[in-house]
Amino acid sequence: MTQVLELDPERPQQKAIELAASIIRNGGLVAFPTETVYGLGADAMNENAVRKIFEAKGRPADNPCIVHVDSRDMLDRVAGSVGDKAEGLIQKFWPGPLTLVLKRKPEVAASVSAGLSTVAVRMPGNRIALELIRAATTPIAGPSANVSGRPSPTTAAHVLDDLGGRIDLVLDGGSTNIGIESTVLDLTAEPPVILRPGWITQEMLSEVIGTVEGVASEEELRRSPGTRHRHYSPRARVILIEQGSAELLERVCREYLKTGSVGFAGHSSVEIDDPEFCALRLGSSAKNYAHSIYAMLRQLDKKNPRVIIIEGISEAGEGAAVMDRLRRAASEG
Ligand code: TXA
Ligand code: MG
């Protein structure tokens, strides 16, 4: 049985936080909201607890997890050689959607890092998450709280759909603000490399620390094993139309309707009067897309369509991170 507790995101009820913290301290699993997506938390210093995360998610053992801390001090328990660049970025962006890959301390459970000598760490910008970590008095390992390969959860209901019955508790803090996962920046490389684009863009990082490499090369991708696996995907096949007119989108939808039911999510209006067609519309800004796209993929997937067609957005600014997720959702990987 998975317990669900609803919390006020501004003033989380302390009893619920205490209960969740005691589950973490005792080696259990608690899903919690962050400003990006829901995470599946376990004590990052407890090998058995961390293994449960991989079991519950069906996560490949070679995909390392992010460790969540509540303070600059707690960072020192998991990572060493925190240099000037890290300090500058922490000053500017923590708490927030930026994950830093640093040298790992041996006290961190080995499976957190999937055997790597590094550890990915962030301080989430969400009260519930921060108070949970503080009350647990331990860093919390937390990948996104979805079954491996599925779209990340942005509500407690998404978490239950995927992991209900497999985890101890879900802290329900409503739907997450940003909606896509944090930027992952490898600071053990020189110059630093973005392993996963996110809400904190390359330009924002460069302003603080100078040169940052944008697109990870094959070699770098091997060092962020998670990016290799199939990701963010609903069950249905996803087709991404990077850009195109409403007419083009309609033509593609009609073509696929000949083969079965079709789900569509995009900012253009595509109206087709067919019971086999379902369209969800969202604003064309990166902010709107990030906030709603995973929920929409899940919603369309529930109708069991033959294909889901998604309309892309501009790659400018935060749009790059959104397009990264959409391309992965659409890849057969
Ligand atoms: O916003 C987020 O980052 C969310 C919330 C819950 O914090 N978490 C999240 O975790 O998206 P996950 O496990 O779904 O993605 C973690 C990413 C993966 O691409 C993984 O390969 C990479 O971070 N990663 C973790 N540890 C790493 C390490 N030591 N070196 C390189 N990449 C690492
Ligand atoms: Mg994930």
Coordinates of C-alpha atoms and ligand atoms in Angstrom, one line a residue:
M1 CA 0.0 0.0 0.0
T2 CA 1.2 3.5 -0.9
Q3 CA 0.1 6.2 1.4
V4 CA -0.7 9.7 0.0
L5 CA -0.5 12.9 2.1
E6 CA -1.7 16.2 0.7
L7 CA 0.5 19.1 1.8
D8 CA 0.3 22.9 1.6
P9 CA 3.3 23.7 -0.7
E10 CA 3.8 27.0 1.1
R11 CA 3.5 25.8 4.7
P12 CA 3.9 22.0 4.7
Q13 CA 2.3 20.3 7.6
Q14 CA 5.1 19.2 10.0
K15 CA 3.5 15.9 11.0
A16 CA 3.5 14.8 7.4
I17 CA 7.1 15.9 6.9
E18 CA 8.1 14.1 10.1
L19 CA 6.4 10.9 9.0
A20 CA 8.1 11.1 5.5
A21 CA 11.5 11.8 7.1
S22 CA 11.2 8.8 9.4
I23 CA 10.4 6.6 6.4
I24 CA 13.6 7.9 4.6
R25 CA 15.7 7.4 7.8
N26 CA 14.4 3.8 8.0
G27 CA 15.4 3.0 4.4
G28 CA 12.0 3.4 2.8
L29 CA 10.9 5.2 -0.4
V30 CA 9.0 8.6 -0.4
A31 CA 8.0 10.4 -3.6
F32 CA 8.1 14.2 -3.2
P33 CA 7.5 17.3 -5.3
T34 CA 10.3 19.5 -6.5
E35 CA 10.0 22.6 -8.6
T36 CA 10.8 20.5 -11.7
V37 CA 9.2 17.1 -11.5
Y38 CA 8.3 14.6 -8.6
G39 CA 11.3 12.7 -7.3
L40 CA 11.5 9.2 -5.8
G41 CA 13.5 9.7 -2.6
A42 CA 15.6 7.3 -0.5
D43 CA 18.5 7.9 1.9
A44 CA 21.5 8.5 -0.4
M45 CA 23.9 7.1 2.2
N46 CA 22.1 3.8 2.6
E47 CA 22.9 1.2 -0.1
N48 CA 19.9 -1.0 0.5
A49 CA 17.5 2.0 0.4
V50 CA 18.9 3.2 -2.9
R51 CA 18.7 -0.2 -4.4
K52 CA 14.9 -0.1 -3.8
I53 CA 14.7 3.0 -6.0
F54 CA 16.1 1.0 -8.9
E55 CA 13.7 -1.9 -8.2
A56 CA 10.6 0.2 -7.9
K57 CA 11.3 2.1 -11.1
G58 CA 12.7 -0.8 -13.1
R59 CA 15.7 1.6 -13.6
P60 CA 18.8 0.2 -15.3
A61 CA 21.6 -0.1 -12.8
D62 CA 24.0 1.9 -15.0
N63 CA 21.8 5.1 -14.7
P64 CA 23.0 7.2 -11.8
C65 CA 20.6 9.2 -9.5
I66 CA 20.7 12.8 -8.5
V67 CA 21.3 13.6 -4.8
H68 CA 19.2 16.3 -3.2
V69 CA 20.6 18.5 -0.4
D70 CA 19.0 21.2 1.7
S71 CA 22.1 23.4 2.2
R72 CA 25.6 24.2 1.1
D73 CA 26.8 22.4 4.2
M74 CA 25.1 19.2 3.3
L75 CA 26.8 19.3 -0.1
D76 CA 30.1 18.7 1.7
R77 CA 28.8 15.3 2.9
V78 CA 28.4 13.9 -0.6
A79 CA 30.9 15.8 -2.8
G80 CA 34.6 16.8 -2.6
S81 CA 36.7 19.4 -4.5
V82 CA 33.9 21.9 -4.8
G83 CA 35.7 24.6 -6.8
D84 CA 35.1 28.3 -7.5
K85 CA 32.9 27.6 -10.5
A86 CA 30.6 25.4 -8.4
E87 CA 30.5 28.0 -5.6
G88 CA 29.6 30.7 -8.1
L89 CA 26.8 28.6 -9.6
I90 CA 25.5 27.6 -6.2
Q91 CA 25.3 31.2 -5.1
K92 CA 23.4 32.2 -8.2
F93 CA 21.1 29.2 -8.9
W94 CA 20.5 27.2 -5.7
P95 CA 17.9 26.4 -4.6
G96 CA 16.8 25.8 -8.2
P97 CA 16.8 23.5 -11.2
L98 CA 20.6 23.1 -11.7
T99 CA 22.3 19.8 -11.0
L100 CA 26.1 19.8 -10.6
V101 CA 28.3 16.7 -11.3
L102 CA 31.2 16.8 -8.8
K103 CA 33.7 14.4 -7.3
R104 CA 31.8 11.8 -5.1
K105 CA 32.6 11.1 -1.5
P106 CA 32.9 7.4 -0.5
E107 CA 30.1 7.7 2.1
V108 CA 27.5 8.0 -0.7
A109 CA 25.9 4.7 -1.5
A110 CA 27.8 3.3 -4.5
S111 CA 24.7 2.5 -6.6
V112 CA 23.6 6.2 -6.5
S113 CA 26.5 6.9 -8.9
A114 CA 26.2 3.6 -10.8
G115 CA 29.9 3.0 -10.2
L116 CA 31.1 6.4 -11.4
S117 CA 33.6 8.4 -9.3
T118 CA 31.3 11.4 -9.5
V119 CA 28.0 12.4 -7.9
A120 CA 25.2 14.7 -9.3
V121 CA 23.8 17.1 -6.7
R122 CA 21.2 19.7 -6.5
M123 CA 19.2 21.8 -4.0
P124 CA 15.6 21.8 -5.0
G125 CA 13.6 25.0 -5.0
N126 CA 10.5 23.6 -3.3
R127 CA 9.6 23.9 0.4
I128 CA 8.3 20.4 0.8
A129 CA 11.4 18.9 -0.7
L130 CA 13.7 21.1 1.4
E131 CA 11.9 20.5 4.7
L132 CA 11.8 16.7 4.0
I133 CA 15.6 16.7 3.5
R134 CA 16.1 18.8 6.6
A135 CA 13.9 16.6 8.7
A136 CA 15.5 13.4 7.4
T137 CA 19.0 14.9 8.2
T138 CA 20.4 13.0 5.3
P139 CA 21.0 13.7 1.6
I140 CA 18.2 12.2 -0.5
A141 CA 18.8 10.3 -3.7
G142 CA 16.0 11.0 -6.1
P143 CA 15.5 10.2 -9.7
S144 CA 12.2 11.2 -11.3
A145 CA 9.3 9.2 -9.7
N146 CA 8.2 7.4 -12.9
V147 CA 8.6 3.9 -14.2
S148 CA 11.8 4.0 -16.1
G149 CA 11.3 5.3 -19.7
R150 CA 7.9 6.9 -19.1
P151 CA 7.3 10.7 -19.0
S152 CA 8.4 12.3 -15.7
P153 CA 5.6 12.9 -13.2
T154 CA 4.4 16.4 -12.6
T155 CA 1.5 15.5 -10.2
A156 CA 1.1 13.0 -7.4
A157 CA -1.5 11.2 -9.5
H158 CA 1.2 10.5 -12.2
V159 CA 3.4 9.1 -9.5
L160 CA 0.6 6.8 -8.3
D161 CA -0.2 5.7 -11.9
D162 CA 3.4 4.5 -12.2
L163 CA 4.5 3.4 -8.7
G164 CA 1.3 2.9 -6.6
G165 CA 1.8 -0.1 -4.4
R166 CA 5.6 -0.1 -4.9
I167 CA 6.6 2.8 -2.7
D168 CA 5.8 3.8 0.9
L169 CA 4.5 7.3 0.6
V170 CA 3.7 10.1 -1.8
L171 CA 3.8 13.7 -0.6
D172 CA 1.2 15.5 -2.7
G173 CA 2.2 19.1 -3.2
G174 CA 0.1 19.8 -6.3
S175 CA 1.4 20.1 -9.8
T176 CA 5.1 21.1 -10.2
N177 CA 6.1 24.6 -11.3
I178 CA 8.5 24.1 -14.1
G179 CA 7.5 20.6 -15.4
I180 CA 10.8 19.4 -17.0
E181 CA 13.9 18.1 -15.2
S182 CA 16.9 20.1 -14.1
T183 CA 19.9 21.1 -16.2
V184 CA 22.8 18.6 -15.5
L185 CA 26.2 20.3 -15.7
D186 CA 29.4 18.3 -15.4
L187 CA 31.9 20.4 -13.5
T188 CA 34.6 17.6 -13.5
A189 CA 35.2 18.4 -17.2
E190 CA 37.1 21.5 -18.3
P191 CA 35.4 23.4 -19.8
P192 CA 32.2 22.2 -18.0
V193 CA 29.7 20.3 -20.1
I194 CA 25.9 20.3 -20.2
L195 CA 24.9 16.7 -20.0
R196 CA 21.2 17.4 -20.0
P197 CA 19.7 20.8 -21.0
G198 CA 17.2 22.3 -18.7
W199 CA 15.6 25.4 -17.4
I200 CA 19.0 27.0 -16.6
T201 CA 20.3 27.6 -20.1
Q202 CA 23.9 27.5 -21.5
E203 CA 23.8 31.3 -21.7
M204 CA 22.8 31.7 -18.0
L205 CA 25.6 29.4 -16.9
S206 CA 28.2 31.1 -19.1
E207 CA 27.4 34.4 -17.6
V208 CA 28.6 33.1 -14.2
I209 CA 31.5 30.7 -15.1
G210 CA 32.6 31.6 -18.7
T211 CA 32.8 28.9 -21.3
V212 CA 30.3 26.0 -21.1
E213 CA 30.1 23.3 -23.7
G214 CA 26.6 23.0 -25.0
V215 CA 25.9 19.8 -26.8
A216 CA 27.4 16.7 -25.2
S217 CA 29.6 14.7 -27.4
E218 CA 29.3 10.9 -27.7
E219 CA 32.0 10.6 -25.1
E220 CA 30.3 12.9 -22.7
L221 CA 27.0 11.1 -23.2
R222 CA 28.7 7.9 -22.1
R223 CA 29.5 9.6 -18.8
S224 CA 25.9 10.5 -18.3
P225 CA 24.5 7.0 -18.8
G226 CA 20.9 8.0 -18.2
T227 CA 20.7 10.1 -21.4
R228 CA 21.4 6.9 -23.4
H229 CA 18.2 5.1 -22.4
R230 CA 14.8 5.5 -23.9
H231 CA 13.1 8.4 -22.1
Y232 CA 10.0 10.4 -21.4
S233 CA 7.9 8.1 -23.6
P234 CA 4.3 7.2 -23.4
R235 CA 3.3 3.7 -24.7
A236 CA 2.1 5.0 -28.0
R237 CA 4.5 5.8 -30.8
V238 CA 5.4 9.6 -30.7
I239 CA 5.9 11.6 -33.9
L240 CA 7.4 15.0 -33.5
I241 CA 6.8 17.6 -36.2
E242 CA 9.5 20.1 -35.3
Q243 CA 7.8 22.9 -37.2
G244 CA 5.0 23.2 -39.7
S245 CA 1.8 25.0 -40.5
A246 CA -1.5 24.0 -39.1
E247 CA -2.4 22.7 -42.5
L248 CA 0.6 20.4 -42.6
L249 CA -0.2 19.2 -39.1
E250 CA -3.8 18.5 -40.1
R251 CA -2.6 16.6 -43.2
V252 CA -0.3 14.4 -41.1
C253 CA -3.0 13.7 -38.5
R254 CA -5.5 12.7 -41.2
E255 CA -3.0 10.4 -42.8
Y256 CA -2.4 8.6 -39.5
L257 CA -6.2 8.5 -38.8
K258 CA -6.4 6.1 -41.7
T259 CA -4.5 3.6 -39.6
G260 CA -6.1 4.1 -36.2
S261 CA -6.7 6.6 -33.5
V262 CA -4.5 9.7 -33.2
G263 CA -3.6 12.0 -30.3
F264 CA -2.3 15.5 -31.0
A265 CA -0.7 18.0 -28.7
G266 CA 0.5 21.3 -30.0
H267 CA 0.0 25.1 -30.1
S268 CA -1.7 25.2 -33.5
S269 CA -5.4 24.6 -33.8
V270 CA -6.0 21.3 -35.5
E271 CA -9.7 20.5 -35.7
I272 CA -10.7 17.1 -37.2
D273 CA -14.2 15.9 -36.6
D274 CA -13.5 12.2 -36.0
P275 CA -14.1 10.2 -32.8
E276 CA -10.7 8.6 -33.3
F277 CA -9.0 12.0 -33.0
C278 CA -8.1 13.8 -29.7
A279 CA -6.4 17.1 -29.7
L280 CA -4.9 19.0 -26.7
R281 CA -3.8 22.5 -27.1
L282 CA -1.2 24.5 -25.2
G283 CA 0.5 27.9 -25.5
S284 CA 3.6 28.0 -27.7
S285 CA 6.0 29.4 -25.0
A286 CA 8.7 27.1 -23.6
K287 CA 7.1 27.8 -20.2
N288 CA 3.7 26.5 -21.3
Y289 CA 5.2 23.5 -23.0
A290 CA 7.5 22.6 -20.1
H291 CA 4.7 22.9 -17.6
S292 CA 2.1 20.7 -19.4
I293 CA 3.8 18.4 -22.0
Y294 CA 4.3 15.4 -19.7
A295 CA 0.8 15.6 -18.4
M296 CA -0.6 15.8 -21.9
L297 CA 1.5 12.8 -23.1
R298 CA 0.1 10.8 -20.2
Q299 CA -3.4 12.0 -20.8
L300 CA -3.3 11.1 -24.5
D301 CA -1.7 7.8 -23.8
K302 CA -4.6 6.8 -21.6
K303 CA -6.8 6.7 -24.8
N304 CA -4.5 4.2 -26.2
P305 CA -3.9 5.9 -29.6
R306 CA -2.0 4.4 -32.4
V307 CA 0.2 7.4 -32.6
I308 CA 0.7 10.7 -30.7
I309 CA 1.7 13.6 -32.9
I310 CA 3.4 16.5 -31.2
E311 CA 4.1 20.0 -32.6
G312 CA 7.5 21.4 -31.7
I313 CA 8.4 24.9 -30.6
S314 CA 11.3 27.3 -31.1
E315 CA 14.7 26.2 -29.8
A316 CA 15.5 29.7 -28.4
G317 CA 16.3 30.0 -24.7
E318 CA 14.5 27.4 -22.5
G319 CA 12.9 26.0 -25.7
A320 CA 16.1 23.9 -26.2
A321 CA 15.4 21.9 -23.1
V322 CA 11.8 21.3 -24.2
M323 CA 12.8 20.2 -27.7
D324 CA 15.4 17.9 -26.1
R325 CA 12.7 16.0 -24.2
L326 CA 10.3 15.9 -27.2
R327 CA 13.0 14.5 -29.4
R328 CA 13.8 11.8 -26.9
A329 CA 10.1 11.0 -26.4
A330 CA 9.9 10.5 -30.2
S331 CA 13.0 8.5 -30.6
E332 CA 12.7 4.7 -30.8
G333 CA 15.9 4.4 -28.6
Ligands
TXA1 O1 14.8 17.9 -12.0 C1 15.4 16.8 -11.8 O2 16.6 16.7 -12.0 C2 14.6 15.7 -11.2 C3 14.1 16.0 -9.8 C4 13.4 14.9 -9.1 O3 15.2 16.5 -9.0 N1 15.4 14.5 -11.2 C5 15.7 13.8 -12.3 O4 16.4 12.6 -12.1 O5 15.4 14.1 -13.4 P1 16.7 11.5 -13.1 O6 17.3 10.4 -12.4 O7 15.5 11.2 -13.8 O8 17.8 12.1 -14.1 C6 19.1 12.2 -13.6 C7 20.1 12.5 -14.7 C8 20.3 11.3 -15.6 O9 20.4 11.8 -17.0 C9 21.6 10.8 -15.1 O10 22.3 10.0 -16.1 C10 22.3 12.0 -14.7 O11 21.3 12.9 -14.2 N2 23.3 11.8 -13.7 C11 23.2 11.4 -12.4 N3 24.3 11.2 -11.8 C12 25.3 11.5 -12.7 C13 26.7 11.4 -12.7 N4 27.4 11.1 -11.6 N5 27.4 11.8 -13.8 C14 26.7 12.1 -14.9 N6 25.4 12.1 -15.0 C15 24.7 11.8 -13.9
MG2 MG 14.1 10.5 -15.1

